[in-house]
Amino acid sequence: MAADIRHTGAPVLILFGPPGSGKGTQAKLLRQRLKGPHISTGDMLRQHINAGDEIGRRAVQLIKAGKLVPDELVNELVRERVSQADCCAGMILDGYPRTLNQAAVLLKLLEEHGFRPAVIHLVVDYERIVARLSGRRQCPVCGTLYSLTTNPPKAPGICDLDGAHLVTREDDRESVIRERLREYDSQTVPILNFFREAGVPMLEVGAGEASPEQVLQKIWDGLTSAGLIADAAPEVGAAPSGLK
Ligand code: AP5
Ligand code: MG
């Protein structure tokens, strides 16, 4: 359902970083503490691919090859999603924007609606990323992420939460991972300067050696000291905290 979301002043956290830096992992953890949905353009595109619709058909070969899908397609998906009522209280963006065009479109959209964006830049060494993504598994039902090395499921290949068989993403082959990293370097990294020049608050977080919970704590501390989060962290699973 579309809603009037103008001038809410709500925060929008933009999780930024290379493939495998932990954007999805951190978005899911932050979602337990904050109001608003987790919006992943990668997840949205994979849903369209699974549905076999027109958007999925346009995206599938590009994703398999590690290339970005066209700006206008992704921008439209996000514009439509952001107009939904559940975004009024803010949102967590994961994997969007990824080009200068997307960044400009997003900032304009957020400005029109009076949202307050902040970028969380997850920094991880590329060789660690290749190792991480080769061992990633995901539950196709509930979306829980596992790592064969650092966070394996209790029973091999089975989701701890719902017993579904875990899947490996088609783009998690080493040659495709390296192509995704090249796309990130050439098309996505330049956005950081664009955000800086636009005065968007930016938090740089080392996300390589730390565990997901430690990375979450660094993000939370950074957001709190930057004045972007009003309250101390609640217990995980508690009601959403107050946001400025
Ligand atoms: P997308 O789905 O966004 O993939 P990505 O950016 O390549 O990132 P990943 O999902 O691979 O990694 P992540 O950072 O979420 O890490 P995760 O938390 O899973 O995009 C896929 C494709 O869709 C793109 O290539 C493109 O084709 C297309 N696309 C999407 N958005 C687009 C856009 N805006 N424009 C154009 N095209 C677009 O963690 C990775 C692994 O590491 C997991 O196993 C996890 O358990 C583990 N892990 C996480 N944190 C830690 C930690 N701290 N320590 C140890 N292990 C960890
Ligand atoms: Mg992801």
Short mmCIF file of C-alpha atoms and ligand atoms in Angstrom, two decimals:
data_model
loop_
_atom_site.label_atom_id
_atom_site.label_comp_id
_atom_site.label_asym_id
_atom_site.label_seq_id
_atom_site.Cartn_x
_atom_site.Cartn_y
_atom_site.Cartn_z
CA MET A 1 0.00 0.00 0.00
CA ALA A 2 1.45 3.38 -0.97
CA ALA A 3 1.52 6.03 1.75
CA ASP A 4 2.28 9.68 2.20
CA ILE A 5 5.80 9.44 3.56
CA ARG A 6 6.81 13.08 3.24
CA HIS A 7 8.84 14.87 5.86
CA THR A 8 9.07 12.13 8.43
CA GLY A 9 12.69 13.05 9.32
CA ALA A 10 13.31 9.33 9.73
CA PRO A 11 16.84 7.90 9.38
CA VAL A 12 17.90 5.84 6.38
CA LEU A 13 20.97 3.70 6.94
CA ILE A 14 22.87 2.91 3.76
CA LEU A 15 24.97 -0.23 4.22
CA PHE A 16 27.86 0.24 1.82
CA GLY A 17 30.74 -2.10 1.06
CA PRO A 18 32.09 -4.69 -1.36
CA PRO A 19 30.36 -8.00 -2.02
CA GLY A 20 30.77 -10.21 1.04
CA SER A 21 31.58 -7.35 3.42
CA GLY A 22 28.60 -8.34 5.56
CA LYS A 23 25.92 -5.88 4.41
CA GLY A 24 23.15 -8.49 4.57
CA THR A 25 24.40 -9.88 7.88
CA GLN A 26 24.51 -6.43 9.49
CA ALA A 27 21.18 -5.37 7.98
CA LYS A 28 19.50 -8.39 9.60
CA LEU A 29 21.10 -7.61 12.98
CA LEU A 30 20.28 -3.89 12.78
CA ARG A 31 16.71 -4.73 11.79
CA GLN A 32 16.22 -6.33 15.21
CA ARG A 33 17.07 -3.00 16.86
CA LEU A 34 15.61 -0.38 14.54
CA LYS A 35 12.31 0.57 12.99
CA GLY A 36 11.72 0.18 9.27
CA PRO A 37 12.42 -2.58 6.74
CA HIS A 38 15.64 -4.07 5.41
CA ILE A 39 15.69 -3.33 1.68
CA SER A 40 18.20 -5.33 -0.37
CA THR A 41 18.15 -4.75 -4.12
CA GLY A 42 20.02 -8.04 -4.59
CA ASP A 43 17.31 -9.94 -2.69
CA MET A 44 14.58 -8.12 -4.64
CA LEU A 45 16.20 -9.01 -7.96
CA ARG A 46 16.62 -12.67 -6.93
CA GLN A 47 12.92 -12.77 -6.00
CA HIS A 48 12.07 -11.55 -9.50
CA ILE A 49 14.38 -14.18 -11.00
CA ASN A 50 12.67 -16.89 -8.96
CA ALA A 51 9.29 -15.58 -10.07
CA GLY A 52 10.46 -15.76 -13.71
CA ASP A 53 8.98 -12.35 -14.52
CA GLU A 54 10.18 -9.63 -16.91
CA ILE A 55 12.45 -7.94 -14.35
CA GLY A 56 13.96 -11.31 -13.45
CA ARG A 57 14.58 -12.10 -17.13
CA ARG A 58 16.38 -8.77 -17.61
CA ALA A 59 18.57 -9.31 -14.52
CA VAL A 60 19.43 -12.99 -14.49
CA GLN A 61 22.33 -13.17 -16.95
CA LEU A 62 23.93 -9.97 -15.63
CA ILE A 63 23.84 -11.24 -12.04
CA LYS A 64 25.27 -14.61 -13.05
CA ALA A 65 28.14 -12.77 -14.75
CA GLY A 66 28.80 -10.51 -11.75
CA LYS A 67 27.71 -7.36 -13.65
CA LEU A 68 25.44 -4.63 -12.33
CA VAL A 69 21.89 -4.49 -13.68
CA PRO A 70 20.76 -1.24 -15.38
CA ASP A 71 20.24 1.81 -13.19
CA GLU A 72 16.71 2.56 -14.37
CA LEU A 73 15.51 -0.92 -13.44
CA VAL A 74 16.95 -0.79 -9.91
CA ASN A 75 15.99 2.85 -9.32
CA GLU A 76 12.37 2.03 -10.18
CA LEU A 77 12.34 -0.97 -7.82
CA VAL A 78 13.62 1.21 -4.99
CA ARG A 79 11.34 4.15 -5.74
CA GLU A 80 8.34 1.82 -5.62
CA ARG A 81 9.53 0.10 -2.41
CA VAL A 82 10.29 3.35 -0.59
CA SER A 83 6.73 4.56 -1.23
CA GLN A 84 5.34 1.71 0.91
CA ALA A 85 3.89 2.61 4.30
CA ASP A 86 6.41 0.56 6.32
CA CYS A 87 9.24 2.91 5.22
CA CYS A 88 7.76 5.89 7.08
CA ALA A 89 9.83 5.17 10.20
CA GLY A 90 13.07 4.80 8.25
CA MET A 91 14.82 1.90 6.54
CA ILE A 92 18.05 -0.02 6.10
CA LEU A 93 19.34 -0.06 2.51
CA ASP A 94 21.65 -2.94 1.53
CA GLY A 95 23.42 -2.95 -1.84
CA TYR A 96 21.83 0.26 -3.08
CA PRO A 97 23.02 2.68 -4.37
CA ARG A 98 25.83 1.13 -6.43
CA THR A 99 26.48 3.73 -9.13
CA LEU A 100 26.72 7.52 -9.19
CA ASN A 101 23.41 7.66 -11.03
CA GLN A 102 21.70 5.56 -8.33
CA ALA A 103 23.26 7.67 -5.58
CA ALA A 104 21.98 10.91 -7.12
CA VAL A 105 18.49 9.45 -7.63
CA LEU A 106 18.42 8.15 -4.06
CA LEU A 107 19.53 11.40 -2.44
CA LYS A 108 16.90 13.32 -4.38
CA LEU A 109 14.21 10.83 -3.37
CA LEU A 110 15.21 10.94 0.30
CA GLU A 111 15.37 14.73 0.24
CA GLU A 112 11.89 14.95 -1.31
CA HIS A 113 10.54 12.83 1.52
CA GLY A 114 12.55 14.47 4.30
CA PHE A 115 14.53 11.36 5.28
CA ARG A 116 17.98 11.66 6.91
CA PRO A 117 20.54 9.38 5.22
CA ALA A 118 23.73 8.04 6.81
CA VAL A 119 26.31 5.75 5.19
CA ILE A 120 27.88 2.80 7.01
CA HIS A 121 30.97 1.78 5.05
CA LEU A 122 32.05 -1.80 5.81
CA VAL A 123 35.74 -2.26 5.04
CA VAL A 124 37.07 -5.80 4.36
CA ASP A 125 40.18 -7.07 2.58
CA TYR A 126 39.34 -8.60 -0.84
CA GLU A 127 41.13 -11.94 -0.30
CA ARG A 128 39.08 -12.45 2.86
CA ILE A 129 35.97 -11.71 0.82
CA VAL A 130 36.71 -14.42 -1.75
CA ALA A 131 37.16 -16.94 1.07
CA ARG A 132 33.99 -15.79 2.84
CA LEU A 133 31.72 -15.89 -0.19
CA SER A 134 32.94 -19.31 -1.28
CA GLY A 135 31.68 -20.60 2.09
CA ARG A 136 28.38 -18.69 2.24
CA ARG A 137 25.12 -20.62 2.47
CA GLN A 138 21.63 -19.15 2.85
CA CYS A 139 18.21 -20.43 3.88
CA PRO A 140 15.82 -19.96 0.93
CA VAL A 141 12.86 -19.78 3.34
CA CYS A 142 13.83 -17.39 6.16
CA GLY A 143 16.94 -15.78 4.61
CA THR A 144 19.33 -16.65 7.47
CA LEU A 145 22.97 -16.43 6.37
CA TYR A 146 25.56 -19.03 7.35
CA SER A 147 29.30 -19.32 6.84
CA LEU A 148 30.87 -22.78 6.57
CA THR A 149 33.94 -21.48 8.40
CA THR A 150 32.73 -19.00 11.00
CA ASN A 151 29.01 -19.66 11.46
CA PRO A 152 28.05 -23.13 10.17
CA PRO A 153 24.57 -24.60 10.60
CA LYS A 154 24.20 -27.18 13.39
CA ALA A 155 23.38 -29.93 10.86
CA PRO A 156 25.28 -29.68 7.55
CA GLY A 157 23.20 -28.07 4.80
CA ILE A 158 20.11 -27.53 6.99
CA CYS A 159 18.75 -24.24 8.38
CA ASP A 160 18.81 -24.19 12.21
CA LEU A 161 15.57 -22.20 12.31
CA ASP A 162 13.21 -23.96 9.91
CA GLY A 163 14.94 -27.12 8.67
CA ALA A 164 15.04 -25.98 5.00
CA HIS A 165 17.91 -27.10 2.76
CA LEU A 166 20.47 -24.30 2.47
CA VAL A 167 21.43 -22.96 -0.95
CA THR A 168 24.59 -21.53 -2.51
CA ARG A 169 24.19 -18.39 -4.62
CA GLU A 170 25.02 -18.83 -8.30
CA ASP A 171 27.27 -15.77 -8.24
CA ASP A 172 29.42 -17.10 -5.39
CA ARG A 173 31.94 -18.77 -7.73
CA GLU A 174 35.44 -17.30 -7.50
CA SER A 175 35.57 -15.94 -11.07
CA VAL A 176 32.21 -14.20 -10.60
CA ILE A 177 33.17 -12.91 -7.13
CA ARG A 178 36.26 -11.29 -8.69
CA GLU A 179 34.13 -9.69 -11.42
CA ARG A 180 31.75 -8.32 -8.75
CA LEU A 181 34.76 -6.82 -6.95
CA ARG A 182 35.90 -5.18 -10.22
CA GLU A 183 32.41 -3.70 -10.69
CA TYR A 184 32.51 -2.47 -7.11
CA ASP A 185 35.89 -0.76 -7.62
CA SER A 186 34.95 0.92 -10.87
CA GLN A 187 31.29 1.82 -10.38
CA THR A 188 30.50 1.83 -6.65
CA VAL A 189 33.57 3.18 -4.82
CA PRO A 190 33.26 6.63 -6.51
CA ILE A 191 29.94 7.09 -4.69
CA LEU A 192 31.84 7.62 -1.43
CA ASN A 193 33.17 10.96 -2.68
CA PHE A 194 29.76 11.92 -3.95
CA PHE A 195 28.26 11.29 -0.49
CA ARG A 196 31.10 13.19 1.21
CA GLU A 197 30.57 16.19 -1.03
CA ALA A 198 26.83 16.02 -0.40
CA GLY A 199 27.49 16.15 3.36
CA VAL A 200 25.96 12.75 4.13
CA PRO A 201 27.25 11.46 7.51
CA MET A 202 29.57 8.52 6.97
CA LEU A 203 30.81 5.87 9.36
CA GLU A 204 33.80 3.72 8.38
CA VAL A 205 33.81 0.33 10.10
CA GLY A 206 36.52 -2.33 9.92
CA ALA A 207 34.48 -5.48 9.22
CA GLY A 208 37.19 -8.01 8.39
CA GLU A 209 38.55 -9.67 11.51
CA ALA A 210 35.70 -8.81 13.87
CA SER A 211 32.73 -11.15 14.39
CA PRO A 212 29.30 -10.02 13.11
CA GLU A 213 28.29 -9.10 16.69
CA GLN A 214 31.47 -7.05 17.17
CA VAL A 215 30.88 -5.27 13.86
CA LEU A 216 27.31 -4.54 14.94
CA GLN A 217 28.58 -3.04 18.18
CA LYS A 218 31.03 -0.79 16.31
CA ILE A 219 28.20 0.39 14.04
CA TRP A 220 25.91 1.00 16.99
CA ASP A 221 28.56 2.93 18.91
CA GLY A 222 29.35 5.03 15.82
CA LEU A 223 25.70 5.82 15.16
CA THR A 224 25.14 6.73 18.78
CA SER A 225 28.15 9.01 19.07
CA ALA A 226 27.28 10.68 15.75
CA GLY A 227 23.85 11.45 17.22
CA LEU A 228 22.01 9.36 14.63
CA ILE A 229 20.51 6.95 17.16
CA ALA A 230 18.79 8.32 20.22
CA ASP A 231 18.77 5.46 22.72
CA ALA A 232 21.15 2.87 24.08
CA ALA A 233 20.88 -0.55 22.41
CA PRO A 234 17.93 -2.62 23.62
CA GLU A 235 18.15 -6.35 24.13
CA VAL A 236 18.09 -8.19 20.81
CA GLY A 237 14.49 -9.14 20.13
CA ALA A 238 13.09 -6.28 22.24
CA ALA A 239 10.73 -3.68 20.79
CA PRO A 240 12.34 -1.24 18.34
CA SER A 241 14.25 1.55 20.05
CA GLY A 242 13.51 5.21 19.73
CA LEU A 243 15.24 6.95 16.87
CA LYS A 244 15.99 10.59 16.61
P1 AP5 B 1 23.82 -8.37 -3.73
O1 AP5 B 1 22.88 -9.45 -3.39
O2 AP5 B 1 23.64 -7.03 -3.13
O3 AP5 B 1 25.28 -8.91 -3.45
P2 AP5 B 1 26.67 -8.19 -3.06
O4 AP5 B 1 26.70 -6.74 -2.92
O5 AP5 B 1 27.60 -8.76 -4.07
O6 AP5 B 1 26.91 -8.60 -1.63
P3 AP5 B 1 26.68 -9.99 -0.97
O7 AP5 B 1 25.22 -10.21 -0.73
O8 AP5 B 1 27.42 -11.04 -1.74
O9 AP5 B 1 27.47 -9.81 0.40
P4 AP5 B 1 27.06 -9.04 1.71
O10 AP5 B 1 27.88 -7.80 1.82
O11 AP5 B 1 25.58 -8.91 1.84
O12 AP5 B 1 27.63 -10.07 2.78
P5 AP5 B 1 26.87 -11.16 3.68
O13 AP5 B 1 26.27 -10.51 4.86
O14 AP5 B 1 26.04 -12.06 2.84
O15 AP5 B 1 23.86 -8.18 -5.32
C1 AP5 B 1 23.95 -9.30 -6.18
C2 AP5 B 1 23.90 -8.84 -7.62
O16 AP5 B 1 22.65 -8.19 -7.88
C3 AP5 B 1 24.95 -7.80 -8.02
O17 AP5 B 1 26.18 -8.40 -8.39
C4 AP5 B 1 24.25 -7.12 -9.20
O18 AP5 B 1 24.33 -7.92 -10.36
C5 AP5 B 1 22.81 -7.08 -8.77
N1 AP5 B 1 22.48 -5.84 -8.01
C6 AP5 B 1 22.08 -5.77 -6.71
N2 AP5 B 1 21.88 -4.49 -6.36
C7 AP5 B 1 22.16 -3.75 -7.44
C8 AP5 B 1 22.16 -2.36 -7.70
N3 AP5 B 1 21.85 -1.47 -6.73
N4 AP5 B 1 22.51 -1.94 -8.93
C9 AP5 B 1 22.81 -2.80 -9.92
N5 AP5 B 1 22.85 -4.13 -9.75
C10 AP5 B 1 22.53 -4.60 -8.52
O19 AP5 B 1 28.16 -11.99 4.22
C11 AP5 B 1 28.92 -12.79 3.33
C12 AP5 B 1 29.40 -14.06 4.06
O20 AP5 B 1 30.29 -13.67 5.09
C13 AP5 B 1 28.27 -14.86 4.75
O21 AP5 B 1 28.57 -16.22 4.68
C14 AP5 B 1 28.32 -14.37 6.21
O22 AP5 B 1 27.84 -15.36 7.10
C15 AP5 B 1 29.81 -14.09 6.38
N6 AP5 B 1 30.09 -12.97 7.30
C16 AP5 B 1 29.42 -11.80 7.40
N7 AP5 B 1 29.99 -11.00 8.33
C17 AP5 B 1 31.05 -11.71 8.81
C18 AP5 B 1 32.05 -11.42 9.80
N8 AP5 B 1 32.08 -10.26 10.45
N9 AP5 B 1 33.01 -12.36 10.03
C19 AP5 B 1 32.98 -13.56 9.36
N10 AP5 B 1 32.07 -13.89 8.43
C20 AP5 B 1 31.11 -12.96 8.15
MG MG B 2 23.92 -9.40 0.59
#
